[in-house]
XYZ file of C-alpha atoms in Angstrom:
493
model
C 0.000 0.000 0.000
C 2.841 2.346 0.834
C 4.587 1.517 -2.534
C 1.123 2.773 -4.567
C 0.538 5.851 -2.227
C 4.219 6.969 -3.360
C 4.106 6.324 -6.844
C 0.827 8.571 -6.879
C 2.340 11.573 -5.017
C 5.074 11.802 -7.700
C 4.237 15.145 -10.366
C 3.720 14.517 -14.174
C 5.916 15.788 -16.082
C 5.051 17.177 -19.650
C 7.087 15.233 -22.650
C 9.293 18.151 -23.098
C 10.219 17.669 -19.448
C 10.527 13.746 -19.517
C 13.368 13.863 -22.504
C 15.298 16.566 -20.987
C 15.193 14.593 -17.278
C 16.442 11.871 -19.214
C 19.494 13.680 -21.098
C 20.317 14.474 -18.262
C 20.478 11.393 -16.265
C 21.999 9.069 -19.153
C 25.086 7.627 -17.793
C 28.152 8.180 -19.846
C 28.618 4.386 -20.943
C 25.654 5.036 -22.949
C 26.135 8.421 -24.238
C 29.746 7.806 -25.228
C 29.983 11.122 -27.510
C 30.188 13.219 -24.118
C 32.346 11.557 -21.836
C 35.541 13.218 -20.739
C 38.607 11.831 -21.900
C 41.120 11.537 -18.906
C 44.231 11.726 -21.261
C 43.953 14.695 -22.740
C 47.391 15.691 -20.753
C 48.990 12.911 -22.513
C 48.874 15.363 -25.834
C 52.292 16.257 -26.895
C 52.056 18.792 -28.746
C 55.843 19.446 -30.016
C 55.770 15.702 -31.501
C 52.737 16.847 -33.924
C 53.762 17.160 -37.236
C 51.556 17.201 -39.776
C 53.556 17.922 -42.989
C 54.856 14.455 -43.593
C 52.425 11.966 -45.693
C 49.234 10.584 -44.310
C 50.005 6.494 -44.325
C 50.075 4.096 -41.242
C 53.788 4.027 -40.422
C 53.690 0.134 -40.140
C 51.314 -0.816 -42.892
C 52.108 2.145 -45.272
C 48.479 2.341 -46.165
C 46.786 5.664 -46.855
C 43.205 4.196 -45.842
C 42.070 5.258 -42.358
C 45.192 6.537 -40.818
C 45.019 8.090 -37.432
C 47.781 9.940 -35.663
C 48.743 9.275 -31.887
C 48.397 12.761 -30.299
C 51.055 11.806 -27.524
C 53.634 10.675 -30.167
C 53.298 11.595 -33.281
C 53.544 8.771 -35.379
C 50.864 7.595 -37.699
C 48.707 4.225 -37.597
C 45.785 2.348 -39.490
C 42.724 1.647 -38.040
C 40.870 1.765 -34.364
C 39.144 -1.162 -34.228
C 41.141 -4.759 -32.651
C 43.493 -5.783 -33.752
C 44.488 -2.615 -35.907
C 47.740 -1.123 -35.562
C 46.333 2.111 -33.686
C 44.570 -0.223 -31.052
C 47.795 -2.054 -30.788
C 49.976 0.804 -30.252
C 47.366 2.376 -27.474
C 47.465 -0.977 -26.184
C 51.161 -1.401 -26.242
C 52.375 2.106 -25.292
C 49.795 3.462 -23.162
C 49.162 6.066 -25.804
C 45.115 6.602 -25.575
C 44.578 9.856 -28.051
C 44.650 9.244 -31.063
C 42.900 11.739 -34.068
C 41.249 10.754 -37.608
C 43.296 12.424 -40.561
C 40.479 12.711 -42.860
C 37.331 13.425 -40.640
C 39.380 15.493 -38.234
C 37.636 13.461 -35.508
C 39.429 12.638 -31.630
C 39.263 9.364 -30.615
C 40.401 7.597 -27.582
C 41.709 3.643 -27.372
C 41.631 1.138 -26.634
C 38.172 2.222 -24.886
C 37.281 3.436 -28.560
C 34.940 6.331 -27.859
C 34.483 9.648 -29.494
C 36.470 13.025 -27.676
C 34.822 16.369 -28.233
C 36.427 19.229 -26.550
C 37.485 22.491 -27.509
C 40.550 22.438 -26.051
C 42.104 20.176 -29.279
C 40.836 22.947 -31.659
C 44.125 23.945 -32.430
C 45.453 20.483 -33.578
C 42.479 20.593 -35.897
C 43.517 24.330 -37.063
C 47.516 23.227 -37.995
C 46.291 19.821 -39.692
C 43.958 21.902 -41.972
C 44.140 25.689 -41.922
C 41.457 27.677 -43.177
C 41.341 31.736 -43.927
C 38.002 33.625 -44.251
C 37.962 36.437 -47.257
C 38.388 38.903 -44.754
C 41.446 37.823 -43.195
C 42.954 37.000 -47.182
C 42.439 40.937 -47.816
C 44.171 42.016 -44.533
C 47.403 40.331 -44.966
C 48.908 42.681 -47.373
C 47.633 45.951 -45.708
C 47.665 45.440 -42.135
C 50.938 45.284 -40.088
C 51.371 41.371 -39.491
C 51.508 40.680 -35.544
C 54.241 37.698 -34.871
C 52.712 34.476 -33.770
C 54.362 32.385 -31.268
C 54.895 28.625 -31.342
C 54.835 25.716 -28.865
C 58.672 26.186 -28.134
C 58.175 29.669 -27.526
C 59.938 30.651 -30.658
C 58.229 34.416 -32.448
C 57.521 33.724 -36.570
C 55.682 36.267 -38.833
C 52.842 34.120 -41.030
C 53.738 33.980 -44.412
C 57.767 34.320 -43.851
C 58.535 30.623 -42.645
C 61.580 28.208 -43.065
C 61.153 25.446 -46.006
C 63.094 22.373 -44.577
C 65.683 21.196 -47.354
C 64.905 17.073 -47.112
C 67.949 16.565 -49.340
C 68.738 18.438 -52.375
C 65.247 20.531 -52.748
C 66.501 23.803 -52.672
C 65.896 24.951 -55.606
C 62.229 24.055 -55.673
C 62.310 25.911 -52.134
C 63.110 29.449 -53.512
C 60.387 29.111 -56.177
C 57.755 28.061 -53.897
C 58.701 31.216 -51.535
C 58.819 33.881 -54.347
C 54.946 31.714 -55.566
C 54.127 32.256 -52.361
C 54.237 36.137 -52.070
C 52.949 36.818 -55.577
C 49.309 38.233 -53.864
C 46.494 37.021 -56.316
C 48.207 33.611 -56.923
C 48.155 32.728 -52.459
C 44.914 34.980 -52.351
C 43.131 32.559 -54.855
C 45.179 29.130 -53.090
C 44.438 30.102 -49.783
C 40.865 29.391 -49.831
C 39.663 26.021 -50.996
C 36.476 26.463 -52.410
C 38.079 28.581 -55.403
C 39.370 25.419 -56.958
C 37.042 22.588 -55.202
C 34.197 22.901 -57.942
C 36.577 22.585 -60.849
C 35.125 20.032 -62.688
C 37.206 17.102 -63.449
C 37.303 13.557 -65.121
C 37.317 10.416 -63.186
C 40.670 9.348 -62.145
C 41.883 12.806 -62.311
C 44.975 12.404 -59.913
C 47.114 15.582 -61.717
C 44.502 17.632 -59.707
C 46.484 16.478 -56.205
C 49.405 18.796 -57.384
C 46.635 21.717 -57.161
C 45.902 20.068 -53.587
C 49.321 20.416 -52.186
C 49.938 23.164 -53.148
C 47.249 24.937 -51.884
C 48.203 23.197 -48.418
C 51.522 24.399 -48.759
C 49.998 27.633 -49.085
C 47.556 27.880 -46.159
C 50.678 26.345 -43.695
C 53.294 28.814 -44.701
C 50.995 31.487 -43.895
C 48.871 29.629 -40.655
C 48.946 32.215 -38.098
C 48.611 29.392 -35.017
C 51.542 26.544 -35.759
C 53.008 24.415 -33.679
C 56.640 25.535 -35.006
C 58.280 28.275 -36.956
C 59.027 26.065 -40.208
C 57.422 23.711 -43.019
C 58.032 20.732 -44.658
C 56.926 20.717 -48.060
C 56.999 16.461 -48.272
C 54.020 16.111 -49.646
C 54.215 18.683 -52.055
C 57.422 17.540 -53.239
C 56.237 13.784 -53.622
C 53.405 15.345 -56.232
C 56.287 17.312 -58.051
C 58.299 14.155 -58.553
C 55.426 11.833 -59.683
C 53.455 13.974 -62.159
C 57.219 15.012 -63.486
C 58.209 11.817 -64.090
C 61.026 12.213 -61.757
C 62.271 14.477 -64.232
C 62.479 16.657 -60.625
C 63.655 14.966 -57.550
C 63.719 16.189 -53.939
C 67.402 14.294 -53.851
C 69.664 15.732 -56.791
C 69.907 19.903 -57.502
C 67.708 20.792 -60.245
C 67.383 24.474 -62.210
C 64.241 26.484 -60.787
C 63.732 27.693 -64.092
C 63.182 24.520 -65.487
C 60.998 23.722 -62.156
C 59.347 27.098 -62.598
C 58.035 26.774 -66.023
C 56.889 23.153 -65.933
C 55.569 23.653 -62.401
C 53.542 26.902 -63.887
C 52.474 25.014 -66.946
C 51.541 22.077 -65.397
C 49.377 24.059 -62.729
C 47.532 25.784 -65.357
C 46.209 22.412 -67.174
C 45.262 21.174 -63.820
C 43.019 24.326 -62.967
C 41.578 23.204 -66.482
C 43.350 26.608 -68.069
C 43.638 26.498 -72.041
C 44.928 29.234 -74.243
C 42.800 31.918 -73.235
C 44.312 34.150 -70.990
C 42.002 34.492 -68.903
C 41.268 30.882 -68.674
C 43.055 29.855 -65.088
C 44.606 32.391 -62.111
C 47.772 31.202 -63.739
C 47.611 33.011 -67.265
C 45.467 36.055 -65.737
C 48.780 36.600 -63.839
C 51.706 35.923 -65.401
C 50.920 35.911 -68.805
C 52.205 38.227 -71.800
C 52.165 38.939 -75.251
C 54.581 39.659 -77.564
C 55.676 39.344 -81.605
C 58.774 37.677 -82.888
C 60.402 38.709 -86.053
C 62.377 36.338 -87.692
C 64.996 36.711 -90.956
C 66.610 33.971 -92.457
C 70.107 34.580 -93.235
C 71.950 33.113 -96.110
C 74.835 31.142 -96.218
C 78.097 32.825 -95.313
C 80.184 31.515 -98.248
C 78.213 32.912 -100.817
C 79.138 36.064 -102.603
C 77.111 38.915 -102.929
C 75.314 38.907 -105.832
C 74.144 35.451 -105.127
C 72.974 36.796 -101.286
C 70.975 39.164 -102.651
C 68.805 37.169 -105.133
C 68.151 34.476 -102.191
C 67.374 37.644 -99.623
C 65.061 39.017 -102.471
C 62.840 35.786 -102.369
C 59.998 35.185 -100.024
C 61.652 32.426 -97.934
C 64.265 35.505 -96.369
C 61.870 37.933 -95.576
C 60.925 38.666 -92.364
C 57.779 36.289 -90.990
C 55.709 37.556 -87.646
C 55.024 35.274 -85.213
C 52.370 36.179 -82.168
C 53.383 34.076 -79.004
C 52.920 34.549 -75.239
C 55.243 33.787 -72.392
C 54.951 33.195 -68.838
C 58.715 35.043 -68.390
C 61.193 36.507 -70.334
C 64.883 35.296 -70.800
C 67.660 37.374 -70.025
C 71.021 37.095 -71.890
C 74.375 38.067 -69.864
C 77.371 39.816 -71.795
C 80.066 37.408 -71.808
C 82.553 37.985 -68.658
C 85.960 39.112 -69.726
C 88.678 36.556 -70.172
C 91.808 38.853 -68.963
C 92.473 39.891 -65.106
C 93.000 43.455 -64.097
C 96.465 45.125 -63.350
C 96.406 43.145 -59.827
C 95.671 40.068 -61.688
C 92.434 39.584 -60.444
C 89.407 38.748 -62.632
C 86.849 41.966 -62.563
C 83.199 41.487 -61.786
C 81.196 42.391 -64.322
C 78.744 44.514 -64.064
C 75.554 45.326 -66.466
C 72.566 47.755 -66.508
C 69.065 45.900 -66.133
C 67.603 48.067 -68.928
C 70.451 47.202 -70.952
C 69.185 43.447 -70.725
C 65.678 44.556 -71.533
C 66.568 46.058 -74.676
C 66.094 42.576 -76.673
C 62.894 42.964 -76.445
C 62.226 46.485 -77.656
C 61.330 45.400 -81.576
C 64.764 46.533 -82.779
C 67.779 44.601 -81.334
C 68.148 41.743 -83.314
C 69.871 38.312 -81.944
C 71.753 35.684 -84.134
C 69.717 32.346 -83.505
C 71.612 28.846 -85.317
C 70.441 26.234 -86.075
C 72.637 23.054 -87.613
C 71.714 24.077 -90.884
C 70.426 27.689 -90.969
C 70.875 30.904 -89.626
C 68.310 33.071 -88.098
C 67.909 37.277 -87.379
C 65.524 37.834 -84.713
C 63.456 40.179 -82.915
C 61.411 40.676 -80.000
C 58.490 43.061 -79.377
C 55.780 43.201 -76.444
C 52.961 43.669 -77.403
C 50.847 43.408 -73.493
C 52.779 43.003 -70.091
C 51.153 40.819 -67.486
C 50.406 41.961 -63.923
C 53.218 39.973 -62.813
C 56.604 39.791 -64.898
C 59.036 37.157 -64.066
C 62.982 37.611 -65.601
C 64.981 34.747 -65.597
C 69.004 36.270 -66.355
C 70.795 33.098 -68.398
C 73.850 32.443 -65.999
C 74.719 28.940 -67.674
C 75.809 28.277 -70.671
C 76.859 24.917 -71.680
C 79.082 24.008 -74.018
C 80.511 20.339 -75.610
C 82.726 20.039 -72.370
C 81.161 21.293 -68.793
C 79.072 23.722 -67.913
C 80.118 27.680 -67.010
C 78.574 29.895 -64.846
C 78.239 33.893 -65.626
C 79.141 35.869 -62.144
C 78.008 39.322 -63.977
C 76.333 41.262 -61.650
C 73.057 43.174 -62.846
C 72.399 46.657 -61.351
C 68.276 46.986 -60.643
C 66.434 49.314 -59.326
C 63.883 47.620 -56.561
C 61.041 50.058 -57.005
C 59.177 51.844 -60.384
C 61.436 49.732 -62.804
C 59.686 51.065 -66.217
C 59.109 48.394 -68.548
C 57.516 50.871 -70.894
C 60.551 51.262 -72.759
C 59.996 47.260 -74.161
C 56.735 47.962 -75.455
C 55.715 48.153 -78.890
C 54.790 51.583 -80.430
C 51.058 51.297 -80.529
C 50.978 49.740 -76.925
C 53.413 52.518 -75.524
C 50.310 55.341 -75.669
C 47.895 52.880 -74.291
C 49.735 51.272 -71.724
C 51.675 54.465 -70.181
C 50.641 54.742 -67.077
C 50.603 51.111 -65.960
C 54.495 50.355 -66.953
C 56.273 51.192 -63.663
C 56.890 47.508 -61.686
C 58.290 46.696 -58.338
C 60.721 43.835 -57.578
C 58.544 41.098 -54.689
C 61.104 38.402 -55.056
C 64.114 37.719 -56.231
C 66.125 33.790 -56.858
C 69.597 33.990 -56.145
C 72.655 31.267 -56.823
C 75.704 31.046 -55.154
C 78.650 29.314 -55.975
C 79.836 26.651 -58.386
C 77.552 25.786 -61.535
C 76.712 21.973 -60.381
C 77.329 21.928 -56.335
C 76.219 25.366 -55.921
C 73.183 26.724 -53.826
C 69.967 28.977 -53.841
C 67.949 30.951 -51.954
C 65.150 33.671 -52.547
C 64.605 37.238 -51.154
C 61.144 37.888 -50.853
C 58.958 41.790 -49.706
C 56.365 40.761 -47.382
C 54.327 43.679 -48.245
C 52.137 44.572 -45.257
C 55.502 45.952 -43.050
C 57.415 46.410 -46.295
C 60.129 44.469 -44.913
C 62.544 42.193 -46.923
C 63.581 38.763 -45.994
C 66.400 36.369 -46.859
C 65.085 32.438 -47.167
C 67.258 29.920 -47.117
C 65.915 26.334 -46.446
C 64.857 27.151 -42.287
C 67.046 30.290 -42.460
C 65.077 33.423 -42.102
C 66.652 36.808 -41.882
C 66.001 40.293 -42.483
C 67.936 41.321 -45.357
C 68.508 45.395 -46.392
C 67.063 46.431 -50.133
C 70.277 47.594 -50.868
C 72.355 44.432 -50.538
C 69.778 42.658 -52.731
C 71.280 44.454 -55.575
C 74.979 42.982 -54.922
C 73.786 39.216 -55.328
C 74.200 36.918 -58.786
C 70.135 37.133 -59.271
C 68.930 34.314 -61.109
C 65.569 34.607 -61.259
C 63.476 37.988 -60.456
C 59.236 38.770 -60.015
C 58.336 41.711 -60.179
C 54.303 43.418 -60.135
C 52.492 46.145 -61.478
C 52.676 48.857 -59.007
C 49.862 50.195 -57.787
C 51.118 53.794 -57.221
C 50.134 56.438 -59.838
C 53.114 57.476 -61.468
């Protein structure tokens, strides 16, 4: 009797009520998406690196790889018998997080962690930038971010680690990395997710990678003050054919152009210029003029009936480029009075005058002999200069140590326009230097490293592999520059 009288004293609760009641009371066995993980502390946050390529570290498979938070390392699988449940088992590691969901886990108990607290794991493994924060980065004064060691790094101006003998794909990705429109448009991944594709499309992951190259050089929260650009590099080597590889010295030019090129057809680009980020960019216009010459041991009467007929006139070619080559005067062969070679030295608009429609250049062939000239006919936004330093010849291959005198700021390429485009195109001619590829020392064995403006604090920085240092405008101008970028200023003249 007692037992009814209670159980009709007790209120009724609405349905609303009755579901919230029990919420509440759910024990966490049941309800295993809000228990508290004990072992969060066990998170070692130094050990994180996230650069290196996603596959289990015993299996080598790229399906369903987590990473141990208190280690580092990388495993397959969470259920028994897997080699993440093994390792928590083994090692007394219990966090462990999901590479492609982004989801915590803990094991061997195999239950779900959701806490804000591991936020910023989630931000370094994949960084994201709102359009806001893209348009800030050139105009407001960058604040230095701080890393788990402690050590200060300004977003953007980050060590590239050098796994063997990448250097020279290191100085191009740096200067790529500060040309504005080219990191504005990879730093958000929606402006290339929608690009439609055919199955089996794997030349897209270049496009991948190097977007996430992108988005870590220039994460404002990392765990350290450099990247590794592994998994970019392992793209590079496949879909060249190993043509580049991260352990032998290759040309950046070479790495430049096909890395360009290559990026182009991936963003489905075609001959349009307009028709990826790439071309809207970097891409000009100009006219060639070429003149067949006639043999040399002909006499003269003889020259000028072939140069009378059509095959020596002079035929017009329309072309574009993505940069424009350079040629060095040949160093002197004899020393000075203290018998010491002298440095060359050469103007940079002296160099430019190839292309200004009336220098002509000798061009052979193994049978023929060709006159010809360049003319511009449109400048991109962004002009890139490659100065030839290597010549090779039957034997080995020489190096050119001529200096070239540039101004940093308002260099006028007007003066390389054609005629017709000079009136149209006056006011938008003056360009400023952003980066600049420089090599040092022997032809084969030697090294590089770029000089790149970070524009918001107009500051200039030397990069060598994890070297960072500030770097005066005026000692840029003393280095063997290899290759130079330089963009349409902005300034009216």
């Amino acid at each position: 009797m007692a037992q009814t009288k209670s159980t009709a004293k007790r209120p009724r609760l609405d349905n609303r009520q009755a579901n919230a009641q029990e919420e509440d009371e759910t024990p966490s066995v049941f309800n295993p998406k809000y228990r508290v993980c004990p072992y969060l502390d066990t998170i070692n946050r130094n050990l994180l690196d996230f650069d290196f390529e996603k596959l289990c570290s015993v299996s080598l498979t790229r399906i369903n790889v987590y990473a141990c938070l208190v280690c580092g390392k990388y495993f397959q699988g969470r259920g028994t018998n897997t080699h993440a449940y093994t390792h928590s088992v083994g090692e007394a590691h219990h966090v462990f997080l999901n590479l492609h969901t982004l989801r915590f886990y803990c094991l061997p108990d195999n239950y779900e962690i959701i806490d804000s607290s591991l936020d910023d794991i989630k931000y370094v493994l994949n960084p994201t930038f709102t359009k806001q924060e893209i348009s800030k980065l050139d105009l407001v004064l960058p604040k230095q971010s701080r890393t788990v060691d402690g050590i200060l790094y300004l977003p953007g101006v980050v060590g590239l680690n050098n796994i063997k003998a990448n250097d020279y794909c290191n100085v191009v990705l740096h200067a790529l990395s500060h040309v504005g429109p080219l990191r504005d448009y990879f730093l958000r991944e929606q402006n290339y997710a929608k690009i439609k594709r055919p199955p089996g499309d794997s030349m897209f992951t270049l496009v991948q990678r190097f977007g996430e190259l992108m988005r870590k050089m220039w994460n404002p929260r990392n765990f350290k003050a450099h990247v590794s650009p592994h998994e970019m590099l392992q793209a590079v080597v496949l879909w060249s054919s190993k043509r580049f590889q991260i352990t032998e010295q290759g040309d950046p030019i070479d790495f430049l152009s096909w890395f360009l090129n290559t990026l182009h057809r991936a963003l489905k680009g075609n001959k349009q210029p307009n028709s990826s980020i790439l071309y809207k960019i970097f891409l000009g216009e100009m006219q060639i003029f070429t003149r067949k010459m006639p043999p040399v041991e002909l006499d003269d009467a003889a020259k000028e009936k072939l140069l009378a007929t059509e095959e020596y006139q002079d035929q017009v070619e329309h072309t574009n480029f993505i940069y424009l080559t350079c040629d060095l005067p040949p160093p002197p062969l004899f020393t000075d009075e203290f018998r010491e070679n002298i440095i060359p030295q050469v103007n940079l608009y002296q160099l430019l005058g190839k292309f200004n429609g009336s220098a002509e250049k000798e061009y052979k062939t193994y049978k023929d002999n060709f006159m010809k000239r360049f003319e511009i006919t449109r400048l991109p936004q962004f002009i890139i200069l490659y100065i030839k330093r290597f010549t090779k010849n039957t034997f080995f291959l020489e190096k050119n140590p001529t200096i070239v005198n540039f101004p940093i700021k308002n260099v006028d390429f007007g003066d390389i326009l054609g005629m017709r485009q000079r009136d149209k195109d006056v006011k938008d001619t003056k360009y400023n230097l952003v980066a600049n590829i420089v090599h040092d020392g022997d032809p084969k064995k030697g090294t590089y490293r770029a000089h790149i403006l970070h524009k918001a604090n107009g500051q200039w920085y030397e990069m060598q592999d994890l070297h960072v240092t500030e770097i005066l405008p005026q000692m840029i101008t003393l280095t063997e520059s290899y290759i130079q970028i330089y963009e349409r200023s902005s300034e009216p003249s």
